[in-house]
Amino acid sequence: MLKIHNRYHRYLNRTGWGFIAPALLFYLVFMLYPIGSSLFLVTQKWRGMSREFVGLGNFVRMAHDQVFWKALSHNFLFMIIQIPLMVFLAMVIAVILHQGIKRFRGIFRTIYFLPVVTSLVAYSILFRILLQTNGLLNNFLLSLRMIAEPIGWLNDPFWAKITIILALTWRWTGYNMVFFLVGLQNINKEIYEAAEVDGASQVRQFFTITLPLLTPVILFSLVTSTSGTMQLFDEPNVLTWEGGPANATMTAALYIYRQAFVLNSDFGYASALSYVMVIIAALLAFIQIKVLKERQ
Amino acid sequence: MAIVRRKMTPGWFILLVFFVIGALLSLFPFIWMVIGMTQNPNDVVAGKLIPGKEFALNWQKISTTYETVSFFLNSMKIAFITVILGIAVNSLAAFGFEKYPSKARDRVFGVLLLTLIIPQMAIVIPLFKEISFMKLLNTHAAIILPSVMSVFIIFFLRQNFKMFPTEIMEAARVDGAAELSIFVFIVIPTMKATFASASIYMFLTQWNSYLWPLMTILTDKMKTLPIAMFSVMRAYTIEYGGLMILVCISTFPILVLFLAMQKQFVQGLTGSVK
């Protein structure tokens, strides 16, 4: 009897491996192998097809690469300014949708979510056309006399950064709104009724009930957005054109891409740079897990 | 029958005005891309909001200069094959991890999750060398094969498979069903919504992917919509009207998918958050 039982277990165990085998095969070939081979790549200096061994030379070179560190600082700049702005907007929109309006709720929710369906390239192109110096936004602002002369949304180093921030906010606010809507649905309505009886104003209700109960969602939104911003690539490449003007919107991922594919086709150096991204991503993930666990 | 639920205070009124303006801003680019298709290039750049009459001309110009139809078909083909292979591979794996528990497999799953942290850029640089070594550059297989296995999808499906009662599997086993047929004939039909969410996520990710196709596709005929739009934008004279047509072609299939299956769409995109 025991023998049959054991054999059956071994059969189930084999089935389990069988089920995950195809995925593991893909994982090995297209994930583990590249990760492993980058350990070799990173020690080489590539010039097209030829290469030479440089050991840790790529990392020494990286330490002096000011454009790369500047690019990386832009990632953090976008993170610090854009993410809080977007999460705040997402929360306000969700609260209005959930508690503020009675009709057209579904329509407004759908409209606010709509930007998420656009591809990053498509919306970057749209924004690029709209934000040209003689484009629609400048014409509109000029006609309202809100500005005296056209703003260089794409040509001015300062405004180009603003452009990226605005574009990211347009694309991702609705996405984050969904998390807040779920969070709001989980708040017990009786808490509000009790507050109403106590005569608490709506503003007070927001700050004493809604906001504290949404804190986990706020943290979730904040931390999940960081990894996307860390990998920012499509928008600076398409919208502000190859990290322009004068590298003002260059990001780490875009700079690595350009090292490997546009400027020098140096895959060794590009790999070394990408190691920095991996380390930062790991640190961010570590912080994320800590923060989310503590909250639970 | 008020639209607003609360007592109207000045503060609320101002907030609502911004709320409506925000919604209009969200919507505006969609309306504008449709108008843009019909305008001559100068009006597109100037951002005129009145529809023009040059749709046919724009289409003719863009489709004679670029392989417009191929772009669409390439994108469709790549996205569909990725979804079919991806769902098969990932759902089997998720089911294996969840319903055939073992310490060894849990450790493997842990390794999978660990690599989820690695940024895409760090993978694609060495992956490019591998793909070029495999002589797959400028083929659609180069785009499809690396995106079949998705740790995120395995994770998402595994979370959802937790809800599938193991007792049903036991009962089917007693009836003599093979393990694979339990999965194919019992699990898949009862979890259609989950599979729909995962498929939508995979379709959308592949349809919109830009970085990897940009690296691996070299000739016009092989291009997908995102990199095709980028090439049109990068040309010496930009066909703005035609570009707007491409933007619409790339956006509307997803828009229809979203409007038709809102619930699964949102669930797929936002993961297994409940």
PDB file of N, CA and C in Angstrom, chain B residues 14-101:
ATOM      1  N   ILE B  14     -15.006  74.251  -7.315  1.00  0.00           N
ATOM      2  CA  ILE B  14     -13.713  74.433  -7.998  1.00  0.00           C
ATOM      3  C   ILE B  14     -13.061  73.078  -8.280  1.00  0.00           C
ATOM      4  N   LEU B  15     -13.121  72.181  -7.291  1.00  0.00           N
ATOM      5  CA  LEU B  15     -12.552  70.842  -7.454  1.00  0.00           C
ATOM      6  C   LEU B  15     -13.203  70.116  -8.635  1.00  0.00           C
ATOM      7  N   LEU B  16     -14.534  70.262  -8.722  1.00  0.00           N
ATOM      8  CA  LEU B  16     -15.257  69.587  -9.801  1.00  0.00           C
ATOM      9  C   LEU B  16     -14.911  70.167 -11.157  1.00  0.00           C
ATOM     10  N   VAL B  17     -14.703  71.499 -11.204  1.00  0.00           N
ATOM     11  CA  VAL B  17     -14.300  72.110 -12.470  1.00  0.00           C
ATOM     12  C   VAL B  17     -12.983  71.506 -12.929  1.00  0.00           C
ATOM     13  N   PHE B  18     -12.019  71.382 -12.013  1.00  0.00           N
ATOM     14  CA  PHE B  18     -10.735  70.778 -12.373  1.00  0.00           C
ATOM     15  C   PHE B  18     -10.898  69.307 -12.755  1.00  0.00           C
ATOM     16  N   PHE B  19     -11.822  68.650 -12.079  1.00  0.00           N
ATOM     17  CA  PHE B  19     -12.091  67.229 -12.367  1.00  0.00           C
ATOM     18  C   PHE B  19     -12.563  67.063 -13.818  1.00  0.00           C
ATOM     19  N   VAL B  20     -13.458  67.951 -14.227  1.00  0.00           N
ATOM     20  CA  VAL B  20     -13.979  67.875 -15.598  1.00  0.00           C
ATOM     21  C   VAL B  20     -12.890  68.261 -16.595  1.00  0.00           C
ATOM     22  N   ILE B  21     -12.105  69.296 -16.269  1.00  0.00           N
ATOM     23  CA  ILE B  21     -11.018  69.691 -17.161  1.00  0.00           C
ATOM     24  C   ILE B  21     -10.019  68.529 -17.304  1.00  0.00           C
ATOM     25  N   GLY B  22      -9.718  67.870 -16.193  1.00  0.00           N
ATOM     26  CA  GLY B  22      -8.810  66.726 -16.227  1.00  0.00           C
ATOM     27  C   GLY B  22      -9.317  65.634 -17.157  1.00  0.00           C
ATOM     28  N   ALA B  23     -10.613  65.368 -17.078  1.00  0.00           N
ATOM     29  CA  ALA B  23     -11.197  64.343 -17.946  1.00  0.00           C
ATOM     30  C   ALA B  23     -11.077  64.761 -19.405  1.00  0.00           C
ATOM     31  N   LEU B  24     -11.318  66.042 -19.686  1.00  0.00           N
ATOM     32  CA  LEU B  24     -11.201  66.523 -21.064  1.00  0.00           C
ATOM     33  C   LEU B  24      -9.759  66.383 -21.560  1.00  0.00           C
ATOM     34  N   LEU B  25      -8.793  66.663 -20.688  1.00  0.00           N
ATOM     35  CA  LEU B  25      -7.389  66.522 -21.073  1.00  0.00           C
ATOM     36  C   LEU B  25      -7.044  65.062 -21.359  1.00  0.00           C
ATOM     37  N   SER B  26      -7.627  64.154 -20.569  1.00  0.00           N
ATOM     38  CA  SER B  26      -7.388  62.727 -20.805  1.00  0.00           C
ATOM     39  C   SER B  26      -7.927  62.307 -22.166  1.00  0.00           C
ATOM     40  N   LEU B  27      -9.062  62.873 -22.497  1.00  0.00           N
ATOM     41  CA  LEU B  27      -9.770  62.467 -23.707  1.00  0.00           C
ATOM     42  C   LEU B  27      -9.213  63.139 -24.957  1.00  0.00           C
ATOM     43  N   PHE B  28      -8.743  64.385 -24.787  1.00  0.00           N
ATOM     44  CA  PHE B  28      -8.420  65.215 -25.936  1.00  0.00           C
ATOM     45  C   PHE B  28      -7.500  64.561 -26.980  1.00  0.00           C
ATOM     46  N   PRO B  29      -6.357  63.966 -26.580  1.00  0.00           N
ATOM     47  CA  PRO B  29      -5.474  63.395 -27.600  1.00  0.00           C
ATOM     48  C   PRO B  29      -6.158  62.356 -28.498  1.00  0.00           C
ATOM     49  N   PHE B  30      -7.156  61.661 -27.955  1.00  0.00           N
ATOM     50  CA  PHE B  30      -7.863  60.657 -28.758  1.00  0.00           C
ATOM     51  C   PHE B  30      -8.691  61.323 -29.850  1.00  0.00           C
ATOM     52  N   ILE B  31      -9.371  62.411 -29.463  1.00  0.00           N
ATOM     53  CA  ILE B  31     -10.179  63.132 -30.442  1.00  0.00           C
ATOM     54  C   ILE B  31      -9.263  63.755 -31.493  1.00  0.00           C
ATOM     55  N   TRP B  32      -8.162  64.305 -30.994  1.00  0.00           N
ATOM     56  CA  TRP B  32      -7.261  65.024 -31.887  1.00  0.00           C
ATOM     57  C   TRP B  32      -6.585  64.081 -32.894  1.00  0.00           C
ATOM     58  N   MET B  33      -6.265  62.857 -32.474  1.00  0.00           N
ATOM     59  CA  MET B  33      -5.606  61.958 -33.424  1.00  0.00           C
ATOM     60  C   MET B  33      -6.544  61.579 -34.569  1.00  0.00           C
ATOM     61  N   VAL B  34      -7.845  61.529 -34.263  1.00  0.00           N
ATOM     62  CA  VAL B  34      -8.805  61.222 -35.326  1.00  0.00           C
ATOM     63  C   VAL B  34      -8.932  62.408 -36.281  1.00  0.00           C
ATOM     64  N   ILE B  35      -9.013  63.608 -35.701  1.00  0.00           N
ATOM     65  CA  ILE B  35      -9.084  64.799 -36.548  1.00  0.00           C
ATOM     66  C   ILE B  35      -7.817  64.909 -37.396  1.00  0.00           C
ATOM     67  N   GLY B  36      -6.682  64.644 -36.755  1.00  0.00           N
ATOM     68  CA  GLY B  36      -5.393  64.789 -37.433  1.00  0.00           C
ATOM     69  C   GLY B  36      -5.261  63.937 -38.682  1.00  0.00           C
ATOM     70  N   MET B  37      -5.894  62.763 -38.687  1.00  0.00           N
ATOM     71  CA  MET B  37      -5.826  61.878 -39.859  1.00  0.00           C
ATOM     72  C   MET B  37      -6.352  62.553 -41.116  1.00  0.00           C
ATOM     73  N   THR B  38      -7.287  63.502 -40.918  1.00  0.00           N
ATOM     74  CA  THR B  38      -7.993  64.065 -42.073  1.00  0.00           C
ATOM     75  C   THR B  38      -7.391  65.395 -42.527  1.00  0.00           C
ATOM     76  N   GLN B  39      -6.336  65.843 -41.835  1.00  0.00           N
ATOM     77  CA  GLN B  39      -5.825  67.177 -42.134  1.00  0.00           C
ATOM     78  C   GLN B  39      -4.572  67.136 -42.993  1.00  0.00           C
ATOM     79  N   ASN B  40      -4.262  68.271 -43.607  1.00  0.00           N
ATOM     80  CA  ASN B  40      -2.962  68.336 -44.279  1.00  0.00           C
ATOM     81  C   ASN B  40      -1.894  68.594 -43.214  1.00  0.00           C
ATOM     82  N   PRO B  41      -0.639  68.197 -43.509  1.00  0.00           N
ATOM     83  CA  PRO B  41       0.421  68.199 -42.489  1.00  0.00           C
ATOM     84  C   PRO B  41       0.563  69.519 -41.731  1.00  0.00           C
ATOM     85  N   ASN B  42       0.424  70.657 -42.432  1.00  0.00           N
ATOM     86  CA  ASN B  42       0.598  71.945 -41.756  1.00  0.00           C
ATOM     87  C   ASN B  42      -0.432  72.144 -40.656  1.00  0.00           C
ATOM     88  N   ASP B  43      -1.670  71.713 -40.939  1.00  0.00           N
ATOM     89  CA  ASP B  43      -2.724  71.882 -39.939  1.00  0.00           C
ATOM     90  C   ASP B  43      -2.503  70.963 -38.741  1.00  0.00           C
ATOM     91  N   VAL B  44      -1.931  69.792 -38.988  1.00  0.00           N
ATOM     92  CA  VAL B  44      -1.626  68.886 -37.868  1.00  0.00           C
ATOM     93  C   VAL B  44      -0.638  69.558 -36.930  1.00  0.00           C
ATOM     94  N   VAL B  45       0.431  70.124 -37.519  1.00  0.00           N
ATOM     95  CA  VAL B  45       1.468  70.751 -36.694  1.00  0.00           C
ATOM     96  C   VAL B  45       0.902  71.954 -35.956  1.00  0.00           C
ATOM     97  N   ALA B  46       0.062  72.749 -36.653  1.00  0.00           N
ATOM     98  CA  ALA B  46      -0.504  73.937 -36.019  1.00  0.00           C
ATOM     99  C   ALA B  46      -1.549  73.563 -34.974  1.00  0.00           C
ATOM    100  N   GLY B  47      -1.973  72.309 -34.980  1.00  0.00           N
ATOM    101  CA  GLY B  47      -2.946  71.853 -33.988  1.00  0.00           C
ATOM    102  C   GLY B  47      -4.340  72.382 -34.248  1.00  0.00           C
ATOM    103  N   LYS B  48      -4.717  72.492 -35.527  1.00  0.00           N
ATOM    104  CA  LYS B  48      -6.089  72.926 -35.834  1.00  0.00           C
ATOM    105  C   LYS B  48      -7.071  71.840 -35.407  1.00  0.00           C
ATOM    106  N   LEU B  49      -8.235  72.273 -34.971  1.00  0.00           N
ATOM    107  CA  LEU B  49      -9.199  71.305 -34.439  1.00  0.00           C
ATOM    108  C   LEU B  49     -10.372  71.042 -35.364  1.00  0.00           C
ATOM    109  N   ILE B  50     -10.297  71.631 -36.566  1.00  0.00           N
ATOM    110  CA  ILE B  50     -11.392  71.383 -37.517  1.00  0.00           C
ATOM    111  C   ILE B  50     -10.965  70.253 -38.455  1.00  0.00           C
ATOM    112  N   PRO B  51     -11.819  69.231 -38.619  1.00  0.00           N
ATOM    113  CA  PRO B  51     -11.466  68.134 -39.522  1.00  0.00           C
ATOM    114  C   PRO B  51     -11.217  68.629 -40.943  1.00  0.00           C
ATOM    115  N   GLY B  52     -10.197  68.055 -41.597  1.00  0.00           N
ATOM    116  CA  GLY B  52      -9.911  68.418 -42.977  1.00  0.00           C
ATOM    117  C   GLY B  52     -10.497  67.399 -43.933  1.00  0.00           C
ATOM    118  N   LYS B  53     -10.039  67.451 -45.178  1.00  0.00           N
ATOM    119  CA  LYS B  53     -10.600  66.534 -46.183  1.00  0.00           C
ATOM    120  C   LYS B  53      -9.518  65.678 -46.810  1.00  0.00           C
ATOM    121  N   GLU B  54      -8.368  65.540 -46.141  1.00  0.00           N
ATOM    122  CA  GLU B  54      -7.233  64.915 -46.826  1.00  0.00           C
ATOM    123  C   GLU B  54      -6.913  63.517 -46.349  1.00  0.00           C
ATOM    124  N   PHE B  55      -7.888  62.844 -45.771  1.00  0.00           N
ATOM    125  CA  PHE B  55      -7.619  61.498 -45.278  1.00  0.00           C
ATOM    126  C   PHE B  55      -7.097  60.587 -46.391  1.00  0.00           C
ATOM    127  N   ALA B  56      -7.794  60.603 -47.535  1.00  0.00           N
ATOM    128  CA  ALA B  56      -7.409  59.718 -48.636  1.00  0.00           C
ATOM    129  C   ALA B  56      -5.987  60.030 -49.102  1.00  0.00           C
ATOM    130  N   LEU B  57      -5.679  61.329 -49.197  1.00  0.00           N
ATOM    131  CA  LEU B  57      -4.355  61.740 -49.634  1.00  0.00           C
ATOM    132  C   LEU B  57      -3.292  61.294 -48.627  1.00  0.00           C
ATOM    133  N   ASN B  58      -3.589  61.504 -47.322  1.00  0.00           N
ATOM    134  CA  ASN B  58      -2.656  61.087 -46.274  1.00  0.00           C
ATOM    135  C   ASN B  58      -2.389  59.593 -46.341  1.00  0.00           C
ATOM    136  N   TRP B  59      -3.458  58.841 -46.519  1.00  0.00           N
ATOM    137  CA  TRP B  59      -3.318  57.384 -46.584  1.00  0.00           C
ATOM    138  C   TRP B  59      -2.482  56.986 -47.792  1.00  0.00           C
ATOM    139  N   GLN B  60      -2.749  57.627 -48.911  1.00  0.00           N
ATOM    140  CA  GLN B  60      -2.024  57.294 -50.135  1.00  0.00           C
ATOM    141  C   GLN B  60      -0.539  57.595 -49.950  1.00  0.00           C
ATOM    142  N   LYS B  61      -0.235  58.764 -49.375  1.00  0.00           N
ATOM    143  CA  LYS B  61       1.167  59.149 -49.202  1.00  0.00           C
ATOM    144  C   LYS B  61       1.890  58.182 -48.266  1.00  0.00           C
ATOM    145  N   ILE B  62       1.257  57.893 -47.123  1.00  0.00           N
ATOM    146  CA  ILE B  62       1.947  57.069 -46.134  1.00  0.00           C
ATOM    147  C   ILE B  62       2.082  55.630 -46.619  1.00  0.00           C
ATOM    148  N   SER B  63       1.078  55.148 -47.359  1.00  0.00           N
ATOM    149  CA  SER B  63       1.144  53.734 -47.742  1.00  0.00           C
ATOM    150  C   SER B  63       2.004  53.526 -48.991  1.00  0.00           C
ATOM    151  N   THR B  64       2.305  54.586 -49.731  1.00  0.00           N
ATOM    152  CA  THR B  64       3.250  54.390 -50.830  1.00  0.00           C
ATOM    153  C   THR B  64       4.687  54.564 -50.352  1.00  0.00           C
ATOM    154  N   THR B  65       4.903  55.399 -49.331  1.00  0.00           N
ATOM    155  CA  THR B  65       6.264  55.604 -48.831  1.00  0.00           C
ATOM    156  C   THR B  65       6.676  54.489 -47.875  1.00  0.00           C
ATOM    157  N   TYR B  66       5.725  54.005 -47.085  1.00  0.00           N
ATOM    158  CA  TYR B  66       6.038  52.991 -46.059  1.00  0.00           C
ATOM    159  C   TYR B  66       5.165  51.754 -46.247  1.00  0.00           C
ATOM    160  N   GLU B  67       5.608  50.669 -45.657  1.00  0.00           N
ATOM    161  CA  GLU B  67       4.863  49.404 -45.740  1.00  0.00           C
ATOM    162  C   GLU B  67       3.753  49.393 -44.692  1.00  0.00           C
ATOM    163  N   THR B  68       2.830  50.331 -44.804  1.00  0.00           N
ATOM    164  CA  THR B  68       1.861  50.551 -43.734  1.00  0.00           C
ATOM    165  C   THR B  68       1.064  49.300 -43.363  1.00  0.00           C
ATOM    166  N   VAL B  69       0.597  48.588 -44.390  1.00  0.00           N
ATOM    167  CA  VAL B  69      -0.219  47.404 -44.101  1.00  0.00           C
ATOM    168  C   VAL B  69       0.628  46.332 -43.405  1.00  0.00           C
ATOM    169  N   SER B  70       1.882  46.205 -43.865  1.00  0.00           N
ATOM    170  CA  SER B  70       2.774  45.231 -43.216  1.00  0.00           C
ATOM    171  C   SER B  70       2.967  45.563 -41.737  1.00  0.00           C
ATOM    172  N   PHE B  71       3.123  46.852 -41.423  1.00  0.00           N
ATOM    173  CA  PHE B  71       3.315  47.241 -40.017  1.00  0.00           C
ATOM    174  C   PHE B  71       2.192  46.672 -39.160  1.00  0.00           C
ATOM    175  N   PHE B  72       0.967  46.886 -39.638  1.00  0.00           N
ATOM    176  CA  PHE B  72      -0.200  46.432 -38.879  1.00  0.00           C
ATOM    177  C   PHE B  72      -0.212  44.907 -38.771  1.00  0.00           C
ATOM    178  N   LEU B  73      -0.010  44.253 -39.916  1.00  0.00           N
ATOM    179  CA  LEU B  73      -0.056  42.782 -39.902  1.00  0.00           C
ATOM    180  C   LEU B  73       1.081  42.202 -39.056  1.00  0.00           C
ATOM    181  N   ASN B  74       2.275  42.796 -39.155  1.00  0.00           N
ATOM    182  CA  ASN B  74       3.398  42.329 -38.324  1.00  0.00           C
ATOM    183  C   ASN B  74       3.052  42.428 -36.846  1.00  0.00           C
ATOM    184  N   SER B  75       2.516  43.587 -36.450  1.00  0.00           N
ATOM    185  CA  SER B  75       2.178  43.786 -35.045  1.00  0.00           C
ATOM    186  C   SER B  75       1.147  42.758 -34.586  1.00  0.00           C
ATOM    187  N   MET B  76       0.121  42.563 -35.407  1.00  0.00           N
ATOM    188  CA  MET B  76      -0.936  41.601 -35.072  1.00  0.00           C
ATOM    189  C   MET B  76      -0.363  40.193 -34.936  1.00  0.00           C
ATOM    190  N   LYS B  77       0.388  39.792 -35.951  1.00  0.00           N
ATOM    191  CA  LYS B  77       0.949  38.441 -35.976  1.00  0.00           C
ATOM    192  C   LYS B  77       1.827  38.208 -34.739  1.00  0.00           C
ATOM    193  N   ILE B  78       2.715  39.143 -34.468  1.00  0.00           N
ATOM    194  CA  ILE B  78       3.644  38.982 -33.344  1.00  0.00           C
ATOM    195  C   ILE B  78       2.890  38.930 -32.017  1.00  0.00           C
ATOM    196  N   ALA B  79       1.914  39.834 -31.870  1.00  0.00           N
ATOM    197  CA  ALA B  79       1.174  39.870 -30.601  1.00  0.00           C
ATOM    198  C   ALA B  79       0.373  38.582 -30.408  1.00  0.00           C
ATOM    199  N   PHE B  80      -0.291  38.113 -31.477  1.00  0.00           N
ATOM    200  CA  PHE B  80      -1.122  36.907 -31.333  1.00  0.00           C
ATOM    201  C   PHE B  80      -0.277  35.672 -31.027  1.00  0.00           C
ATOM    202  N   ILE B  81       0.818  35.507 -31.765  1.00  0.00           N
ATOM    203  CA  ILE B  81       1.648  34.316 -31.517  1.00  0.00           C
ATOM    204  C   ILE B  81       2.219  34.364 -30.097  1.00  0.00           C
ATOM    205  N   THR B  82       2.635  35.567 -29.665  1.00  0.00           N
ATOM    206  CA  THR B  82       3.169  35.689 -28.305  1.00  0.00           C
ATOM    207  C   THR B  82       2.119  35.295 -27.274  1.00  0.00           C
ATOM    208  N   VAL B  83       0.883  35.743 -27.477  1.00  0.00           N
ATOM    209  CA  VAL B  83      -0.171  35.425 -26.506  1.00  0.00           C
ATOM    210  C   VAL B  83      -0.423  33.921 -26.477  1.00  0.00           C
ATOM    211  N   ILE B  84      -0.533  33.302 -27.653  1.00  0.00           N
ATOM    212  CA  ILE B  84      -0.870  31.871 -27.689  1.00  0.00           C
ATOM    213  C   ILE B  84       0.227  31.037 -27.026  1.00  0.00           C
ATOM    214  N   LEU B  85       1.477  31.264 -27.485  1.00  0.00           N
ATOM    215  CA  LEU B  85       2.583  30.514 -26.874  1.00  0.00           C
ATOM    216  C   LEU B  85       2.737  30.871 -25.396  1.00  0.00           C
ATOM    217  N   GLY B  86       2.644  32.161 -25.113  1.00  0.00           N
ATOM    218  CA  GLY B  86       2.876  32.641 -23.751  1.00  0.00           C
ATOM    219  C   GLY B  86       1.860  32.092 -22.775  1.00  0.00           C
ATOM    220  N   ILE B  87       0.588  32.121 -23.157  1.00  0.00           N
ATOM    221  CA  ILE B  87      -0.442  31.623 -22.255  1.00  0.00           C
ATOM    222  C   ILE B  87      -0.251  30.124 -22.028  1.00  0.00           C
ATOM    223  N   ALA B  88       0.053  29.384 -23.093  1.00  0.00           N
ATOM    224  CA  ALA B  88       0.258  27.946 -22.940  1.00  0.00           C
ATOM    225  C   ALA B  88       1.416  27.679 -21.965  1.00  0.00           C
ATOM    226  N   VAL B  89       2.554  28.274 -22.232  1.00  0.00           N
ATOM    227  CA  VAL B  89       3.750  28.012 -21.429  1.00  0.00           C
ATOM    228  C   VAL B  89       3.584  28.495 -19.984  1.00  0.00           C
ATOM    229  N   ASN B  90       3.100  29.731 -19.834  1.00  0.00           N
ATOM    230  CA  ASN B  90       3.031  30.317 -18.493  1.00  0.00           C
ATOM    231  C   ASN B  90       1.928  29.723 -17.629  1.00  0.00           C
ATOM    232  N   SER B  91       0.799  29.383 -18.253  1.00  0.00           N
ATOM    233  CA  SER B  91      -0.289  28.846 -17.427  1.00  0.00           C
ATOM    234  C   SER B  91       0.049  27.436 -16.957  1.00  0.00           C
ATOM    235  N   LEU B  92       0.681  26.657 -17.830  1.00  0.00           N
ATOM    236  CA  LEU B  92       1.125  25.324 -17.402  1.00  0.00           C
ATOM    237  C   LEU B  92       2.090  25.445 -16.222  1.00  0.00           C
ATOM    238  N   ALA B  93       3.034  26.384 -16.350  1.00  0.00           N
ATOM    239  CA  ALA B  93       4.024  26.557 -15.279  1.00  0.00           C
ATOM    240  C   ALA B  93       3.344  26.997 -13.984  1.00  0.00           C
ATOM    241  N   ALA B  94       2.452  27.979 -14.099  1.00  0.00           N
ATOM    242  CA  ALA B  94       1.772  28.484 -12.901  1.00  0.00           C
ATOM    243  C   ALA B  94       0.989  27.367 -12.227  1.00  0.00           C
ATOM    244  N   PHE B  95       0.345  26.536 -13.051  1.00  0.00           N
ATOM    245  CA  PHE B  95      -0.433  25.417 -12.510  1.00  0.00           C
ATOM    246  C   PHE B  95       0.491  24.400 -11.842  1.00  0.00           C
ATOM    247  N   GLY B  96       1.606  24.118 -12.474  1.00  0.00           N
ATOM    248  CA  GLY B  96       2.575  23.191 -11.899  1.00  0.00           C
ATOM    249  C   GLY B  96       3.099  23.684 -10.557  1.00  0.00           C
ATOM    250  N   PHE B  97       3.419  24.970 -10.488  1.00  0.00           N
ATOM    251  CA  PHE B  97       3.933  25.536  -9.240  1.00  0.00           C
ATOM    252  C   PHE B  97       2.884  25.493  -8.135  1.00  0.00           C
ATOM    253  N   GLU B  98       1.628  25.801  -8.499  1.00  0.00           N
ATOM    254  CA  GLU B  98       0.608  25.970  -7.471  1.00  0.00           C
ATOM    255  C   GLU B  98      -0.013  24.650  -7.021  1.00  0.00           C
ATOM    256  N   LYS B  99      -0.318  23.766  -7.985  1.00  0.00           N
ATOM    257  CA  LYS B  99      -1.092  22.574  -7.628  1.00  0.00           C
ATOM    258  C   LYS B  99      -0.264  21.310  -7.444  1.00  0.00           C
ATOM    259  N   TYR B 100       1.045  21.390  -7.685  1.00  0.00           N
ATOM    260  CA  TYR B 100       1.919  20.240  -7.427  1.00  0.00           C
ATOM    261  C   TYR B 100       3.040  20.708  -6.513  1.00  0.00           C
ATOM    262  N   PRO B 101       2.704  21.071  -5.285  1.00  0.00           N
ATOM    263  CA  PRO B 101       3.686  21.742  -4.423  1.00  0.00           C
ATOM    264  C   PRO B 101       4.867  20.837  -4.099  1.00  0.00           C
TER     265      PRO B 101
END
